[in-house]
PDB file of C-alpha atoms in Angstrom:
ATOM      1  CA  MET A 351     247.408  14.851  42.100  1.00  0.00           C
ATOM      2  CA  THR A 352     248.174  12.887  39.022  1.00  0.00           C
ATOM      3  CA  ALA A 353     245.876   9.737  39.450  1.00  0.00           C
ATOM      4  CA  ALA A 354     243.041   9.801  36.759  1.00  0.00           C
ATOM      5  CA  SER A 355     240.004   7.478  37.790  1.00  0.00           C
ATOM      6  CA  ASN A 356     239.530   4.637  35.628  1.00  0.00           C
ATOM      7  CA  TYR A 357     236.155   6.238  34.885  1.00  0.00           C
ATOM      8  CA  LEU A 358     238.010   9.367  33.134  1.00  0.00           C
ATOM      9  CA  GLU A 359     240.779   6.760  31.551  1.00  0.00           C
ATOM     10  CA  ASN A 360     237.741   4.955  29.784  1.00  0.00           C
ATOM     11  CA  GLU A 361     236.034   7.922  28.651  1.00  0.00           C
ATOM     12  CA  VAL A 362     239.118   9.657  27.285  1.00  0.00           C
ATOM     13  CA  LEU A 363     240.379   6.729  25.539  1.00  0.00           C
ATOM     14  CA  ASP A 364     236.810   5.671  23.720  1.00  0.00           C
ATOM     15  CA  HIS A 365     236.431   9.277  22.896  1.00  0.00           C
ATOM     16  CA  ILE A 366     239.650  10.162  21.097  1.00  0.00           C
ATOM     17  CA  LEU A 367     239.971   6.515  19.678  1.00  0.00           C
ATOM     18  CA  GLY A 368     236.572   6.248  18.575  1.00  0.00           C
ATOM     19  CA  GLU A 369     235.215   3.422  20.636  1.00  0.00           C
ATOM     20  CA  GLY A 370     232.399   3.065  22.700  1.00  0.00           C
ATOM     21  CA  ALA A 371     229.630   5.679  23.360  1.00  0.00           C
ATOM     22  CA  ARG A 372     231.691   8.125  22.452  1.00  0.00           C
ATOM     23  CA  ASN A 373     229.585  10.466  24.716  1.00  0.00           C
ATOM     24  CA  PHE A 374     232.684  11.973  26.765  1.00  0.00           C
ATOM     25  CA  THR A 375     231.614  15.873  27.020  1.00  0.00           C
ATOM     26  CA  SER A 376     233.945  18.387  29.663  1.00  0.00           C
ATOM     27  CA  PRO A 377     231.913  19.072  32.316  1.00  0.00           C
ATOM     28  CA  ALA A 378     230.712  22.801  32.872  1.00  0.00           C
ATOM     29  CA  THR A 379     232.154  23.179  36.358  1.00  0.00           C
ATOM     30  CA  LEU A 380     234.375  20.729  38.144  1.00  0.00           C
ATOM     31  CA  PHE A 381     234.166  20.514  41.802  1.00  0.00           C
ATOM     32  CA  VAL A 382     236.424  19.743  44.642  1.00  0.00           C
ATOM     33  CA  ALA A 383     235.523  16.580  47.030  1.00  0.00           C
ATOM     34  CA  LEU A 384     237.392  15.559  50.411  1.00  0.00           C
ATOM     35  CA  PHE A 385     237.678  12.496  51.522  1.00  0.00           C
ATOM     36  CA  SER A 386     239.017  10.934  55.037  1.00  0.00           C
ATOM     37  CA  GLY A 387     240.627   7.339  55.672  1.00  0.00           C
ATOM     38  CA  SER A 388     242.175   5.072  52.982  1.00  0.00           C
ATOM     39  CA  ALA A 389     240.496   5.998  50.137  1.00  0.00           C
ATOM     40  CA  ALA A 390     242.824   5.649  47.186  1.00  0.00           C
ATOM     41  CA  THR A 391     241.361   2.123  45.707  1.00  0.00           C
ATOM     42  CA  ALA A 392     237.971   3.163  45.930  1.00  0.00           C
ATOM     43  CA  LEU A 393     238.627   6.435  44.136  1.00  0.00           C
ATOM     44  CA  GLU A 394     240.308   4.732  41.373  1.00  0.00           C
ATOM     45  CA  SER A 395     237.457   2.583  40.675  1.00  0.00           C
ATOM     46  CA  GLY A 396     234.456   2.670  43.121  1.00  0.00           C
ATOM     47  CA  ASP A 397     231.511   4.972  42.793  1.00  0.00           C
ATOM     48  CA  ALA A 398     229.136   7.211  45.021  1.00  0.00           C
ATOM     49  CA  THR A 399     227.283   5.057  46.942  1.00  0.00           C
ATOM     50  CA  THR A 400     228.066   4.952  50.657  1.00  0.00           C
ATOM     51  CA  GLY A 401     227.519   1.477  51.759  1.00  0.00           C
ATOM     52  CA  SER A 402     230.826  -0.308  51.128  1.00  0.00           C
ATOM     53  CA  SER A 403     234.514   0.354  51.752  1.00  0.00           C
ATOM     54  CA  ALA A 404     234.795  -0.752  47.973  1.00  0.00           C
ATOM     55  CA  ASN A 405     233.292   2.642  47.268  1.00  0.00           C
ATOM     56  CA  TRP A 406     234.289   6.393  47.414  1.00  0.00           C
ATOM     57  CA  GLY A 407     231.023   7.301  48.800  1.00  0.00           C
ATOM     58  CA  TYR A 408     232.096   5.665  52.130  1.00  0.00           C
ATOM     59  CA  TYR A 409     234.807   7.620  52.363  1.00  0.00           C
ATOM     60  CA  GLU A 410     233.487  11.501  51.184  1.00  0.00           C
ATOM     61  CA  ILE A 411     232.924  13.933  53.980  1.00  0.00           C
ATOM     62  CA  ASN A 412     228.982  14.312  54.556  1.00  0.00           C
ATOM     63  CA  ALA A 413     228.624  16.282  57.835  1.00  0.00           C
ATOM     64  CA  GLY A 414     230.069  19.739  59.622  1.00  0.00           C
ATOM     65  CA  ALA A 415     228.276  21.640  56.665  1.00  0.00           C
ATOM     66  CA  TYR A 416     230.997  20.286  53.920  1.00  0.00           C
ATOM     67  CA  VAL A 417     229.390  21.040  50.192  1.00  0.00           C
ATOM     68  CA  ARG A 418     231.932  19.924  47.298  1.00  0.00           C
ATOM     69  CA  LYS A 419     233.069  23.568  46.056  1.00  0.00           C
ATOM     70  CA  ALA A 420     233.888  24.569  42.069  1.00  0.00           C
ATOM     71  CA  ILE A 421     237.325  24.991  41.126  1.00  0.00           C
ATOM     72  CA  ASP A 422     238.879  26.739  38.122  1.00  0.00           C
ATOM     73  CA  PHE A 423     242.097  25.553  35.975  1.00  0.00           C
ATOM     74  CA  ALA A 424     244.533  27.342  34.303  1.00  0.00           C
ATOM     75  CA  ALA A 425     245.254  26.602  30.604  1.00  0.00           C
ATOM     76  CA  ALA A 426     247.680  23.195  30.975  1.00  0.00           C
ATOM     77  CA  SER A 427     251.018  23.678  30.070  1.00  0.00           C
ATOM     78  CA  GLY A 428     253.912  20.678  29.705  1.00  0.00           C
ATOM     79  CA  GLY A 429     251.407  18.428  30.730  1.00  0.00           C
ATOM     80  CA  SER A 430     250.113  20.026  33.598  1.00  0.00           C
ATOM     81  CA  SER A 431     247.540  22.563  35.243  1.00  0.00           C
ATOM     82  CA  ALA A 432     247.349  24.342  38.286  1.00  0.00           C
ATOM     83  CA  SER A 433     244.090  25.657  39.921  1.00  0.00           C
ATOM     84  CA  SER A 434     243.583  29.054  39.405  1.00  0.00           C
ATOM     85  CA  SER A 435     241.499  30.105  42.468  1.00  0.00           C
ATOM     86  CA  THR A 436     241.527  29.704  45.870  1.00  0.00           C
ATOM     87  CA  VAL A 437     238.770  27.609  47.321  1.00  0.00           C
ATOM     88  CA  THR A 438     237.414  27.875  50.670  1.00  0.00           C
ATOM     89  CA  PHE A 439     234.935  25.289  52.181  1.00  0.00           C
ATOM     90  CA  PRO A 440     232.470  26.593  54.734  1.00  0.00           C
ATOM     91  CA  GLN A 441     233.310  27.071  58.462  1.00  0.00           C
ATOM     92  CA  ALA A 442     232.514  23.466  59.909  1.00  0.00           C
ATOM     93  CA  THR A 443     229.705  23.445  61.928  1.00  0.00           C
ATOM     94  CA  ALA A 444     230.384  20.076  63.445  1.00  0.00           C
ATOM     95  CA  ASP A 445     233.781  17.779  63.095  1.00  0.00           C
ATOM     96  CA  TYR A 446     233.959  16.551  59.873  1.00  0.00           C
ATOM     97  CA  GLN A 447     232.971  12.746  59.614  1.00  0.00           C
ATOM     98  CA  THR A 448     232.253  10.512  56.312  1.00  0.00           C
ATOM     99  CA  ALA A 449     229.318   7.657  55.672  1.00  0.00           C
ATOM    100  CA  GLY A 450     231.960   4.891  56.922  1.00  0.00           C
ATOM    101  CA  SER A 451     232.981   6.789  60.070  1.00  0.00           C
ATOM    102  CA  GLN A 452     236.255   7.350  58.665  1.00  0.00           C
ATOM    103  CA  GLY A 453     237.147  10.280  60.883  1.00  0.00           C
ATOM    104  CA  ASN A 454     237.739  14.130  60.294  1.00  0.00           C
ATOM    105  CA  THR A 455     241.328  14.355  59.156  1.00  0.00           C
ATOM    106  CA  ILE A 456     241.412  14.835  55.299  1.00  0.00           C
ATOM    107  CA  THR A 457     243.558  12.308  53.813  1.00  0.00           C
ATOM    108  CA  HIS A 458     242.717  12.908  49.803  1.00  0.00           C
ATOM    109  CA  ILE A 459     240.952  15.033  47.350  1.00  0.00           C
ATOM    110  CA  ALA A 460     239.389  14.500  44.364  1.00  0.00           C
ATOM    111  CA  ILE A 461     238.088  16.654  41.426  1.00  0.00           C
ATOM    112  CA  VAL A 462     234.648  15.655  40.540  1.00  0.00           C
ATOM    113  CA  ASP A 463     231.747  16.539  38.175  1.00  0.00           C
ATOM    114  CA  ASN A 464     228.791  16.882  40.250  1.00  0.00           C
ATOM    115  CA  ALA A 465     227.916  19.375  42.864  1.00  0.00           C
ATOM    116  CA  SER A 466     225.895  16.822  45.122  1.00  0.00           C
ATOM    117  CA  ALA A 467     227.905  14.873  47.234  1.00  0.00           C
ATOM    118  CA  GLY A 468     226.801  11.117  46.688  1.00  0.00           C
ATOM    119  CA  ALA A 469     226.418  11.895  43.053  1.00  0.00           C
ATOM    120  CA  GLY A 470     228.719  12.064  39.993  1.00  0.00           C
ATOM    121  CA  ASN A 471     232.074  10.998  38.709  1.00  0.00           C
ATOM    122  CA  VAL A 472     235.716  11.130  40.253  1.00  0.00           C
ATOM    123  CA  LEU A 473     237.913  12.287  37.174  1.00  0.00           C
ATOM    124  CA  PHE A 474     241.256  13.138  39.475  1.00  0.00           C
ATOM    125  CA  TYR A 475     242.267  12.085  42.633  1.00  0.00           C
ATOM    126  CA  GLY A 476     245.136  12.248  45.106  1.00  0.00           C
ATOM    127  CA  ALA A 477     246.499  11.973  48.560  1.00  0.00           C
ATOM    128  CA  LEU A 478     247.195  15.289  50.316  1.00  0.00           C
ATOM    129  CA  GLY A 479     250.884  15.991  51.244  1.00  0.00           C
ATOM    130  CA  THR A 480     249.874  16.770  54.489  1.00  0.00           C
ATOM    131  CA  THR A 481     246.748  15.705  56.036  1.00  0.00           C
ATOM    132  CA  LYS A 482     244.255  18.029  57.613  1.00  0.00           C
ATOM    133  CA  THR A 483     241.698  17.351  60.845  1.00  0.00           C
ATOM    134  CA  VAL A 484     238.688  19.341  60.390  1.00  0.00           C
ATOM    135  CA  THR A 485     236.709  20.033  63.815  1.00  0.00           C
ATOM    136  CA  ASN A 486     234.076  22.253  64.802  1.00  0.00           C
ATOM    137  CA  GLY A 487     234.919  25.845  63.498  1.00  0.00           C
ATOM    138  CA  ASP A 488     237.838  25.055  61.361  1.00  0.00           C
ATOM    139  CA  THR A 489     237.796  26.243  57.756  1.00  0.00           C
ATOM    140  CA  PHE A 490     239.351  24.084  54.688  1.00  0.00           C
ATOM    141  CA  GLN A 491     241.114  25.764  51.835  1.00  0.00           C
ATOM    142  CA  ILE A 492     242.923  25.147  48.674  1.00  0.00           C
ATOM    143  CA  ASN A 493     245.143  28.219  47.879  1.00  0.00           C
ATOM    144  CA  SER A 494     245.496  29.497  44.415  1.00  0.00           C
ATOM    145  CA  GLY A 495     247.814  27.068  42.540  1.00  0.00           C
ATOM    146  CA  SER A 496     248.183  24.635  44.710  1.00  0.00           C
ATOM    147  CA  LEU A 497     246.814  22.059  43.354  1.00  0.00           C
ATOM    148  CA  THR A 498     248.312  20.852  40.286  1.00  0.00           C
ATOM    149  CA  ILE A 499     246.823  17.997  38.293  1.00  0.00           C
ATOM    150  CA  SER A 500     249.496  16.036  35.624  1.00  0.00           C
ATOM    151  CA  LEU A 501     249.309  13.423  32.777  1.00  0.00           C
ATOM    152  CA  ALA A 502     253.176  14.398  32.150  1.00  0.00           C
TER     153      ALA A 502
END
């Protein structure tokens, strides 16, 4: 995962360069959000609203007992940081689906700053190397060390 959202890029630049509001504070907890469909452009520059395919809320999973899950990362080294804990989403009580009816195949994930679906900001995002279809009874899991964020 190597893409930072426009939101994060602007906040970091303003913070480091002393411009703008300079009010970026590292979130106390980071969360993983799951997305289906062609979500990349919306994850880069959209928002959490669900009514338009230009916004990432349209692509976020919102059914089947889905909730965003907290994730921890190890200290950065060499320009990257890997997840330091296994993240297991609740067992699906129905096929996953999105507000935009994009289906139940997880194509993208994002690191966000809010636990509630439909809220917060995307910080980092990326496409999965292998997509995963989540149907009733399935569990989606990210193993410790298998999610890496890189700025190098």
